[in-house]
mmCIF file of C-alpha atoms in Angstrom:
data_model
loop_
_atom_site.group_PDB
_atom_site.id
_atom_site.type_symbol
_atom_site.label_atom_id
_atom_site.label_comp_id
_atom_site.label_asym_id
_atom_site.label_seq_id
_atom_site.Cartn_x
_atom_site.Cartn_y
_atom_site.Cartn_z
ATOM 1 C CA UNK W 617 9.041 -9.342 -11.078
ATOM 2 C CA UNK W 618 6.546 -9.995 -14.159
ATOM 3 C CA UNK W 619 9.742 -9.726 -16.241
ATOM 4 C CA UNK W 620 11.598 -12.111 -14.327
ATOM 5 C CA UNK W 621 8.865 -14.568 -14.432
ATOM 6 C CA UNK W 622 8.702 -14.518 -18.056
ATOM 7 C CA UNK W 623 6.741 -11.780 -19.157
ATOM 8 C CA UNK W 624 6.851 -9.278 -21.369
ATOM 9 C CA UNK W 625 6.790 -5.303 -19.916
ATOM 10 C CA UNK W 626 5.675 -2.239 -21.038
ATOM 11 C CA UNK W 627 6.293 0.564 -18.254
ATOM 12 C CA UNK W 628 3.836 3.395 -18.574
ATOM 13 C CA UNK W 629 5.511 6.298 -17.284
ATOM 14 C CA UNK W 630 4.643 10.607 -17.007
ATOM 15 C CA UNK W 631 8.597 11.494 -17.421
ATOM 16 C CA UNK W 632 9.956 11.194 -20.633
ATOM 17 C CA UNK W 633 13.656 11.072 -19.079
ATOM 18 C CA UNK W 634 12.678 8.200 -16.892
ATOM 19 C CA UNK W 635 10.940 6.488 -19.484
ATOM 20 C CA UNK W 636 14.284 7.128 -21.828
ATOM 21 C CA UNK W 637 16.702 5.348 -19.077
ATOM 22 C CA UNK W 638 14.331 2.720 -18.651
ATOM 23 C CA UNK W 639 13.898 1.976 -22.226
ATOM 24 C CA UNK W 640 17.527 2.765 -23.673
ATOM 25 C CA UNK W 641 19.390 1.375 -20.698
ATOM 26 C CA UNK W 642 17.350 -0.859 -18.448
ATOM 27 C CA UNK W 643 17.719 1.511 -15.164
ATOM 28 C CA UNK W 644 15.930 3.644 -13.038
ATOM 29 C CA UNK W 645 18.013 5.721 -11.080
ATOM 30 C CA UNK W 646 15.183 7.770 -9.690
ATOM 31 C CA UNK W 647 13.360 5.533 -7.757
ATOM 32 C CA UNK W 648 15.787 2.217 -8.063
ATOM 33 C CA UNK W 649 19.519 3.769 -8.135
ATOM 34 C CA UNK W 650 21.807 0.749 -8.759
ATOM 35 C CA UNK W 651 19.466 -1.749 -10.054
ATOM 36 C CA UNK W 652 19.767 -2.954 -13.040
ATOM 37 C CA UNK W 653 16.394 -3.646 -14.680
ATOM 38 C CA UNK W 654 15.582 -7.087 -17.081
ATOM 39 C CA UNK W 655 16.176 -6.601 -20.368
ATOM 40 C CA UNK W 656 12.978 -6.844 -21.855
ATOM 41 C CA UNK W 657 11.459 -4.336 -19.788
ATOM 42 C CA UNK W 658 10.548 -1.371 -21.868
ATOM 43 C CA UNK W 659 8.699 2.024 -21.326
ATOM 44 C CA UNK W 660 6.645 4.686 -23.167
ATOM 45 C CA UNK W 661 5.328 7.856 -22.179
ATOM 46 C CA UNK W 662 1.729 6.686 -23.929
ATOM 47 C CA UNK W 663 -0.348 5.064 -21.420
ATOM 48 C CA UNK W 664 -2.927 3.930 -24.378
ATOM 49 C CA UNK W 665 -0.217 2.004 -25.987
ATOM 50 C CA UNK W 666 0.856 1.029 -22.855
ATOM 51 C CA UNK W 667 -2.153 -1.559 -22.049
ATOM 52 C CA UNK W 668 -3.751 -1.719 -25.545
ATOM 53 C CA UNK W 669 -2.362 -5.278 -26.067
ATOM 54 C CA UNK W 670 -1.714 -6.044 -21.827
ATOM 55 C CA UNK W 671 -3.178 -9.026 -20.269
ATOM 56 C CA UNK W 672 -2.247 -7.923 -17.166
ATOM 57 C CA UNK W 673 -2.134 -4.198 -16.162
ATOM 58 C CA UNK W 674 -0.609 -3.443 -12.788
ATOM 59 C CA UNK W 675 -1.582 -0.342 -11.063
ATOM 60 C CA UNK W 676 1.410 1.381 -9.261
ATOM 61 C CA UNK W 677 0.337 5.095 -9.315
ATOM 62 C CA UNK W 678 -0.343 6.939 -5.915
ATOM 63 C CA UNK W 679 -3.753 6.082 -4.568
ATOM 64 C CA UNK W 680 -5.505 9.649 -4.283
ATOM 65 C CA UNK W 681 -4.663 10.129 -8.206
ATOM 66 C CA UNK W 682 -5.343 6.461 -9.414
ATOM 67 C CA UNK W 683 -8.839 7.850 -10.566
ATOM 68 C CA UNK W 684 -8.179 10.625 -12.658
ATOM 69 C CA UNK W 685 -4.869 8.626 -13.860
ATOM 70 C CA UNK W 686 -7.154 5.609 -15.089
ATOM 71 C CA UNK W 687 -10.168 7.543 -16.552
ATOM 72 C CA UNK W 688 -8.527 7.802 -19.937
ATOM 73 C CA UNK W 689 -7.989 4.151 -20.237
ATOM 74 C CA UNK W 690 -11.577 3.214 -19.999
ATOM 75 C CA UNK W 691 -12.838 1.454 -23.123
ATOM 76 C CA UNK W 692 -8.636 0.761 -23.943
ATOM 77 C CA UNK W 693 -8.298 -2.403 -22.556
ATOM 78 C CA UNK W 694 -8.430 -5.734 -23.884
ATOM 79 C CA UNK W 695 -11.476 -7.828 -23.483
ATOM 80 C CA UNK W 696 -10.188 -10.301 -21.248
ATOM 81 C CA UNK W 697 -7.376 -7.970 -19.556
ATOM 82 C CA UNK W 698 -6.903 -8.287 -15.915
ATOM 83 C CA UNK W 699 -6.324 -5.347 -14.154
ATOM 84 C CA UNK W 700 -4.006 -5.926 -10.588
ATOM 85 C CA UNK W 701 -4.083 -3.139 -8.160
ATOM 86 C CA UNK W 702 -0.620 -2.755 -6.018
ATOM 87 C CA UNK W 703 -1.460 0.694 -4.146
ATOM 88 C CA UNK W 704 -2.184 0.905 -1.077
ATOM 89 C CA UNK W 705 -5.013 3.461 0.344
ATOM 90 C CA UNK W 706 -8.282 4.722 0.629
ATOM 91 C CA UNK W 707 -10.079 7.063 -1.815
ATOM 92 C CA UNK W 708 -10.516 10.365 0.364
ATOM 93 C CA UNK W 709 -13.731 11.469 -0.135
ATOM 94 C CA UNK W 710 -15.580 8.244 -1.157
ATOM 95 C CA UNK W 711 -13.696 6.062 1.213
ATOM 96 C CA UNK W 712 -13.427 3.712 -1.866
ATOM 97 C CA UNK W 713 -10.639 0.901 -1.593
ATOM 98 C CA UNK W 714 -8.407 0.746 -4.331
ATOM 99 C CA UNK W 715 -9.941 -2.099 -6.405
ATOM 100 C CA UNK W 716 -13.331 -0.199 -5.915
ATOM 101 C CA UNK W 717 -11.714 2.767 -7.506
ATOM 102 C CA UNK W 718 -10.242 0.390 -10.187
ATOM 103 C CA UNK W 719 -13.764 -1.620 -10.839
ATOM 104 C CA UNK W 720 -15.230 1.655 -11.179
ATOM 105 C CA UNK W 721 -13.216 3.710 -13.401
ATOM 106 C CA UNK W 722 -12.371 1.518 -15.888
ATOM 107 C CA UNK W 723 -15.784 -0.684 -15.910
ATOM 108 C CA UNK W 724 -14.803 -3.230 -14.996
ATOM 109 C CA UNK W 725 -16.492 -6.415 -12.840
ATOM 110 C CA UNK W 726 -14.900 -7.326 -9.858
ATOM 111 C CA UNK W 727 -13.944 -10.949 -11.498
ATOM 112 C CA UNK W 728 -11.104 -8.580 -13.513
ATOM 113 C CA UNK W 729 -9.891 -7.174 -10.688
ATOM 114 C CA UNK W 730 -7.047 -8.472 -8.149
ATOM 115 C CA UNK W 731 -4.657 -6.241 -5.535
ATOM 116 C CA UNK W 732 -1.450 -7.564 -4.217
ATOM 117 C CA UNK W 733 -0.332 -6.609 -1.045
ATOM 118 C CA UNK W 734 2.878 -8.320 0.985
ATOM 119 C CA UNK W 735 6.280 -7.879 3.045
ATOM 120 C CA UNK W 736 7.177 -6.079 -0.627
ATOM 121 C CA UNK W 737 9.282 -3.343 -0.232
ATOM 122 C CA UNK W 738 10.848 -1.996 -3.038
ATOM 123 C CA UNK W 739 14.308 -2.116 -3.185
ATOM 124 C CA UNK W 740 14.357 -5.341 -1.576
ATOM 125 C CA UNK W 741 12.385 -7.150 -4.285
ATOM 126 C CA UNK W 742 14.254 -5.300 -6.855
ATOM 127 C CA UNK W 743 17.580 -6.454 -5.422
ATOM 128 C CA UNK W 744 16.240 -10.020 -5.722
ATOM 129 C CA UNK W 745 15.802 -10.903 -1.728
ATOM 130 C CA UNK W 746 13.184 -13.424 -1.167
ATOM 131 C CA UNK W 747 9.490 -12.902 0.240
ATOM 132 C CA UNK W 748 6.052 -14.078 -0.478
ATOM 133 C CA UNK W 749 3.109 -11.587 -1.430
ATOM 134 C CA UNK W 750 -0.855 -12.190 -1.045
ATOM 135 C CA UNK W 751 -3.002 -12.372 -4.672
ATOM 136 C CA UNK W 752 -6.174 -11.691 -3.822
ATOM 137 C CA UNK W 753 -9.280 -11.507 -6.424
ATOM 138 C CA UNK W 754 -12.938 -12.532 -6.550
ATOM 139 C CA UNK W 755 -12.429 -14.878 -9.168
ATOM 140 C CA UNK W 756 -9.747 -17.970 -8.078
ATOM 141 C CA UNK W 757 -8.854 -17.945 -12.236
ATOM 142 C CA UNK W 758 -7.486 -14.238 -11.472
ATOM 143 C CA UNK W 759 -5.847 -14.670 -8.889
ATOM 144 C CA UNK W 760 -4.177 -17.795 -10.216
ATOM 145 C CA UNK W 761 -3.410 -16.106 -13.561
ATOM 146 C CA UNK W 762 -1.577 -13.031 -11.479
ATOM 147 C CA UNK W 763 0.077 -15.696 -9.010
ATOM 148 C CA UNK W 764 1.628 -17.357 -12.350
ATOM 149 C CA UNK W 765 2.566 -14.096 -14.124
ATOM 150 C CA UNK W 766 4.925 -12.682 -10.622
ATOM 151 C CA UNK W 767 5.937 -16.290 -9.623
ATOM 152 C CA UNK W 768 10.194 -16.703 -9.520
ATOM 153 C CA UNK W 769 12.640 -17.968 -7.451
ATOM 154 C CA UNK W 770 12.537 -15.360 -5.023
ATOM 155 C CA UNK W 771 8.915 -13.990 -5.194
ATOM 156 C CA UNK W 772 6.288 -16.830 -3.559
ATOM 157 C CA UNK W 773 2.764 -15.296 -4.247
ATOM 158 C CA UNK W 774 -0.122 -17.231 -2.098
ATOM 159 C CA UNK W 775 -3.764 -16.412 -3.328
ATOM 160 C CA UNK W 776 -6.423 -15.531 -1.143
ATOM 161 C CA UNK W 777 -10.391 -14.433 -1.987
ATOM 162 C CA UNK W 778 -10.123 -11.845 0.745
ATOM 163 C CA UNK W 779 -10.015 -8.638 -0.863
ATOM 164 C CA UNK W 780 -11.727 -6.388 1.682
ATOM 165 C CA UNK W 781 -8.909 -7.658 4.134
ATOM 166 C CA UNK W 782 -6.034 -7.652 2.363
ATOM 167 C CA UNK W 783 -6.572 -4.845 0.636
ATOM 168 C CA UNK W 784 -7.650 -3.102 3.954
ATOM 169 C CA UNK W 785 -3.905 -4.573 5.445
ATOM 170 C CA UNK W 786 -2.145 -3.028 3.009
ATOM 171 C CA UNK W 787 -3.817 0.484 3.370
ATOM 172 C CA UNK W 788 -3.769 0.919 7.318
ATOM 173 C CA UNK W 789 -0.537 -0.631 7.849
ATOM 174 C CA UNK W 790 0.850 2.360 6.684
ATOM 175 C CA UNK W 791 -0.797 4.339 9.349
ATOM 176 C CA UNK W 792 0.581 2.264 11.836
ATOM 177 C CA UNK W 793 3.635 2.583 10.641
ATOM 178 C CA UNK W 794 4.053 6.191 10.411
ATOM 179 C CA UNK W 795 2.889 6.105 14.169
ATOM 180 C CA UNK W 796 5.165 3.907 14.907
ATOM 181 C CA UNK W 797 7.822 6.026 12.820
ATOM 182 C CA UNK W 798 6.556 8.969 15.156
ATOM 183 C CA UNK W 799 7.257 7.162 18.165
ATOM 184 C CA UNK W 800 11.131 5.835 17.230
ATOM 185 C CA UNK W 801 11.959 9.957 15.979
ATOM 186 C CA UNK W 802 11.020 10.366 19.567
ATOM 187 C CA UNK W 803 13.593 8.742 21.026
ATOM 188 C CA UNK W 804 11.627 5.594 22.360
ATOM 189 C CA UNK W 805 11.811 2.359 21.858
ATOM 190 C CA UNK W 806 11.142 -1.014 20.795
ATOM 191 C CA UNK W 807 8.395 -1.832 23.456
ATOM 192 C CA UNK W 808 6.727 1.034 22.296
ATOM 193 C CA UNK W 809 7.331 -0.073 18.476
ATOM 194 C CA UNK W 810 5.599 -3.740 19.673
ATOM 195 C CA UNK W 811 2.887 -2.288 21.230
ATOM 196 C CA UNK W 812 2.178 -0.050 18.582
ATOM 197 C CA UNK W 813 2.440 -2.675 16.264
ATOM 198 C CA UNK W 814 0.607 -5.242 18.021
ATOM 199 C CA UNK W 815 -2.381 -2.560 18.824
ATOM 200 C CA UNK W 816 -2.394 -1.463 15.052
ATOM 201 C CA UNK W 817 -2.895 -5.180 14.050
ATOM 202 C CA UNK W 818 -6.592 -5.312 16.523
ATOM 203 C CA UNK W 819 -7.236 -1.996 14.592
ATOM 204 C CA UNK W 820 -6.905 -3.414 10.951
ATOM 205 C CA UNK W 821 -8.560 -6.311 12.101
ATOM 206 C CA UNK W 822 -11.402 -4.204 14.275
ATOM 207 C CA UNK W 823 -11.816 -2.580 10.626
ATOM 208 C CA UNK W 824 -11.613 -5.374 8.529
ATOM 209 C CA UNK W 825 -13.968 -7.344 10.334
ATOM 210 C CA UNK W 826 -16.867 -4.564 10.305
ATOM 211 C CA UNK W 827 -16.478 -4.856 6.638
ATOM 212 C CA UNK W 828 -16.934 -8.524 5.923
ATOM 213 C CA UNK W 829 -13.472 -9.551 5.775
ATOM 214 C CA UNK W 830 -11.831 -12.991 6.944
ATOM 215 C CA UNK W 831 -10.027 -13.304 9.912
ATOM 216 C CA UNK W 832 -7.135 -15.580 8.578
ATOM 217 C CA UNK W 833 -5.743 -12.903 6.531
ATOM 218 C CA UNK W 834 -5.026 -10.403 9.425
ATOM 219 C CA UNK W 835 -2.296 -12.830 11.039
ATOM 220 C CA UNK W 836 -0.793 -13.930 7.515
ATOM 221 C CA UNK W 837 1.337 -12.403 4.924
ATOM 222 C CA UNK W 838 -0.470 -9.209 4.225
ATOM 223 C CA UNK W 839 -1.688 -8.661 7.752
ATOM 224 C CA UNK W 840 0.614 -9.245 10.344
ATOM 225 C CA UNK W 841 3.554 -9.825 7.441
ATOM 226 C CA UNK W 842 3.184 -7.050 5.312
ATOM 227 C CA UNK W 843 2.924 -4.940 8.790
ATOM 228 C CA UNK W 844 6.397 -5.991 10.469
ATOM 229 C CA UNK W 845 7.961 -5.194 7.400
ATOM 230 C CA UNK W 846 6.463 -1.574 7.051
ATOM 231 C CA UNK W 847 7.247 -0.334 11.140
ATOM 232 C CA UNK W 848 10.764 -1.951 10.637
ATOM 233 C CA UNK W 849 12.421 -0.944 7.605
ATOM 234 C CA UNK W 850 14.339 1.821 6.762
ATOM 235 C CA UNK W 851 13.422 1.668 3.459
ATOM 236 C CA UNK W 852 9.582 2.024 4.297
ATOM 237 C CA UNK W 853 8.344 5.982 3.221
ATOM 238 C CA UNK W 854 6.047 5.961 5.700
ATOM 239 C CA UNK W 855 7.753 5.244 8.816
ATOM 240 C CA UNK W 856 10.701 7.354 7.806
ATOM 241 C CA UNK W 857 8.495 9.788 7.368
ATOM 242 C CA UNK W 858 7.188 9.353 10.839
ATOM 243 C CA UNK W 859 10.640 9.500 11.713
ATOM 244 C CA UNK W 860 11.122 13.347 10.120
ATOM 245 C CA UNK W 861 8.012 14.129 11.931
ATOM 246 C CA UNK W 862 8.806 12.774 15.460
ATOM 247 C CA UNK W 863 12.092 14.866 15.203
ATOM 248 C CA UNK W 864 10.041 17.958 14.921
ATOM 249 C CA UNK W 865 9.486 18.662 11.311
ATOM 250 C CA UNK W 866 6.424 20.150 10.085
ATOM 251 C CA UNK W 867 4.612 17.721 7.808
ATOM 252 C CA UNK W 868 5.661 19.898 4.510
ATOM 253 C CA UNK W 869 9.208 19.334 5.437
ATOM 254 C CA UNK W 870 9.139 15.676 6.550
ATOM 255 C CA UNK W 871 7.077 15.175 3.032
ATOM 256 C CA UNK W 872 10.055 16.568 0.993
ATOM 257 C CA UNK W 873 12.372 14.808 2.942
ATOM 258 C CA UNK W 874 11.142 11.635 2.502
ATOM 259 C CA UNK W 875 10.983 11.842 -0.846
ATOM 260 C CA UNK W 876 8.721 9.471 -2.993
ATOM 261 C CA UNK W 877 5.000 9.116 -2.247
ATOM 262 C CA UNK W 878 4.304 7.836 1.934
ATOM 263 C CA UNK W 879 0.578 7.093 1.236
ATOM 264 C CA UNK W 880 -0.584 7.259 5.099
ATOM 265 C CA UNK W 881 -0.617 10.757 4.849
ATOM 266 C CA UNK W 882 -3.365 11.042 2.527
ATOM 267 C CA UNK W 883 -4.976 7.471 3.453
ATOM 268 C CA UNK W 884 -5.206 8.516 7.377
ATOM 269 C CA UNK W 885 -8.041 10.568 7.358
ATOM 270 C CA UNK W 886 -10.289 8.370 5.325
ATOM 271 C CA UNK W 887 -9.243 5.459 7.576
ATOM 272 C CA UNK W 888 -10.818 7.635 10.110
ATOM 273 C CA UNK W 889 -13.936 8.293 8.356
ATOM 274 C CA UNK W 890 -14.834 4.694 7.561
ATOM 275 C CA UNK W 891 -14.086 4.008 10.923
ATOM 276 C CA UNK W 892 -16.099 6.488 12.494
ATOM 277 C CA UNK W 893 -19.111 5.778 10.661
ATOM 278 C CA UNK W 894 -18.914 1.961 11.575
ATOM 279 C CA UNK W 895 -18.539 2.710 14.648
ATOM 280 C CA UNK W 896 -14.828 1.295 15.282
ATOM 281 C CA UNK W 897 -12.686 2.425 17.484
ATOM 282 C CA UNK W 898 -8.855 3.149 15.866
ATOM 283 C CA UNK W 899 -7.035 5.109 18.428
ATOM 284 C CA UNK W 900 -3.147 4.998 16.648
ATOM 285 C CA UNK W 901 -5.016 5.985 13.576
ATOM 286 C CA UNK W 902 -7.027 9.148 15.147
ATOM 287 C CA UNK W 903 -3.507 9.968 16.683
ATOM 288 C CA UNK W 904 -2.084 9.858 13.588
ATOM 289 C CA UNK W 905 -4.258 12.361 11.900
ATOM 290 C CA UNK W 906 -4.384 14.498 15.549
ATOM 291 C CA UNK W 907 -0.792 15.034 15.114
ATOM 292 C CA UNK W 908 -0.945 15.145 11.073
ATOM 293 C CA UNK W 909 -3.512 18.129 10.528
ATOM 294 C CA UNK W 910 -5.172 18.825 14.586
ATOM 295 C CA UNK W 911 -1.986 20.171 15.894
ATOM 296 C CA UNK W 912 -1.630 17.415 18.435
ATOM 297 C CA UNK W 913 1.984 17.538 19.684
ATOM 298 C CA UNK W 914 4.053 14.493 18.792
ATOM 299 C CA UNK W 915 5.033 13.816 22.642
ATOM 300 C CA UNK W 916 1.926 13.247 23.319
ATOM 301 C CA UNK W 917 1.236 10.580 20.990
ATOM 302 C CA UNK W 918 2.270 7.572 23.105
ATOM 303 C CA UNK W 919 0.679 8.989 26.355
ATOM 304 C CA UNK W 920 -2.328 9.617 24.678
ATOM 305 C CA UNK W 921 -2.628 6.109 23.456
ATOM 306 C CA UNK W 922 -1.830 4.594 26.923
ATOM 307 C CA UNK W 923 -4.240 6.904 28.709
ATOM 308 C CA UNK W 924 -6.803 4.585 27.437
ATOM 309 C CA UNK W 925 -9.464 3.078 29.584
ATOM 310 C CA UNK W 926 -7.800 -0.097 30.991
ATOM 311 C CA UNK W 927 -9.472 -3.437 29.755
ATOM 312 C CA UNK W 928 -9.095 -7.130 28.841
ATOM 313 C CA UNK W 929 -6.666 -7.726 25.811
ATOM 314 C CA UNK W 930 -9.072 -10.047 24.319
ATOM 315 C CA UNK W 931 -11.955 -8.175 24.791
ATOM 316 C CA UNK W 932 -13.567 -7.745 20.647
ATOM 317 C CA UNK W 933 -14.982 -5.048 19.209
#
């Protein structure tokens, strides 16, 4: 997307035989089999070199590594670089959001920092389909500079100064969506996948809320949007890997199966956490890690849910 919008890419990358066909031929057949990348995308191995002369570095690692991946490049950035966070979870252990984790490492104030979060998936964007995306940042000159530096024909970003919120969208919709992933392996079907849904929107926004966030951005783009896209696709890790899981694999298997990296594994638990010490009830995401690592059986996933103390649907809190 930055290359299509006009900028020049370096692609920082641990394999040297990905980094090779990325370089040398302008594809990725690892991760994007098919697609043929812009030409002036290159790629090195050297993650120094990578953002020594970046005004933008974008952050695409998997969230529970970003901190050790990042602590080398402290100090290696330019003065004025801006440093875009695109993953999607929640430090375990500190319960640190990604852009926390970014700020942090690299020393950075929270005016350098943005996170994008959207309807994105992969292979969609890559084959050029149109969708919009969410910049959000502190500063309104960050977010405009990242909005400018991804905008194209077929990628719309809006800019928001919700961070907390969007950033916690695109962590917990994950969650959801591996429950919801769960549910469809089952057998069952799409009322379940709207309630599931719907209910795992009032627990982002339950969370979001508790942590200062706005309530606009839970029905936009990287609420409500970014969440539809996630339970529906077939190209979404996470609810495929639901999907291995709901047929009865263990959670090694479904992992390897799936391929890739479905962050709600990892992010579920510290979901949990922060949500349990604020006092918030999430009961898809406590299912989620009941089945995950509590032995919980996956049939009793929905019925657990719906066993619920009845109450008013617009009851808050």
């Amino acid at each position: 997307m930055l290359a299509d919008a006009g900028c020049e890419v370096t692609v920082w990358g641990r394999s040297a035989e990905v980094v090779r066909q990325i370089a040398d031929q302008h594809r990725n057949d690892v991760y994007l089999p098919g697609i043929d990348l812009p030409e002036s995308v290159t790629a090195t191995t050297d993650a120094r070199a990578a953002v020594a002369d970046a005004r933008i570095v974008a952050v695409a690692v998997p969230s529970q590594v970003a901190r050790d991946t990042l602590a080398p490049l402290r100090g290696a950035l330019r003065d004025d670089a801006v440093v875009v966070s695109l993953m999607k979870g929640v430090e375990l252990g500190t319960d640190r959001r990604m852009s926390e984790v970014v700020a942090q490492t690299l020393d950075l104030p929270d005016e350098r920092v943005a996170v994008v979060s959207g309807p994105n998936l992969a292979r969609e964007i890559a084959r050029h389909q149109p969708t919009a995306t969410v910049v959000a940042s502190a500063s309104p000159q960050t977010a405009a500079l990242v909005a400018r530096a991804v905008a194209s024909s077929y990628f719309r970003p809006y800019t928001n100064p919700d961070v907390v919120g969007v950033e916690l969208c695109g962590a917990v919709k994950n969650v959801i969506a591996l429950a919801v992933g769960i549910s469809q392996g089952r057998g069952l079907g799409y009322n379940t996948m709207a309630t599931v849904i719907t209910r795992g929107l009032v627990e982002i926004t339950r969370l979001g809320l508790a942590l200062g966030a706005q309530p606009e951005t839970f029905p936009g783009l990287a609420g409500m949007g970014d969440l539809m896209a996630t339970c529906a696709s077939p190209d979404s890790r996470n609810h495929t890997l639901g999907g291995h899981i709901g047929r009865g694999m263990a959670l090694d298997e479904a992992i390897a199966a799936t391929g890739g990296t479905a962050e709600a594994v990892k992010t579920c638990r510290p979901v949990l956490e922060l949500a349990r010490r604020l006092g918030i009830e999430m009961p898809i995401t406590e299912a989620v890690v009941r089945v995950l690592y509590e032995g919980l059986p996956v049939d009793q996933l929905a019925p657990m849910l719906l066993a619920r103390p009845r109450r008013s649907e617009v009851v808050t809190g």
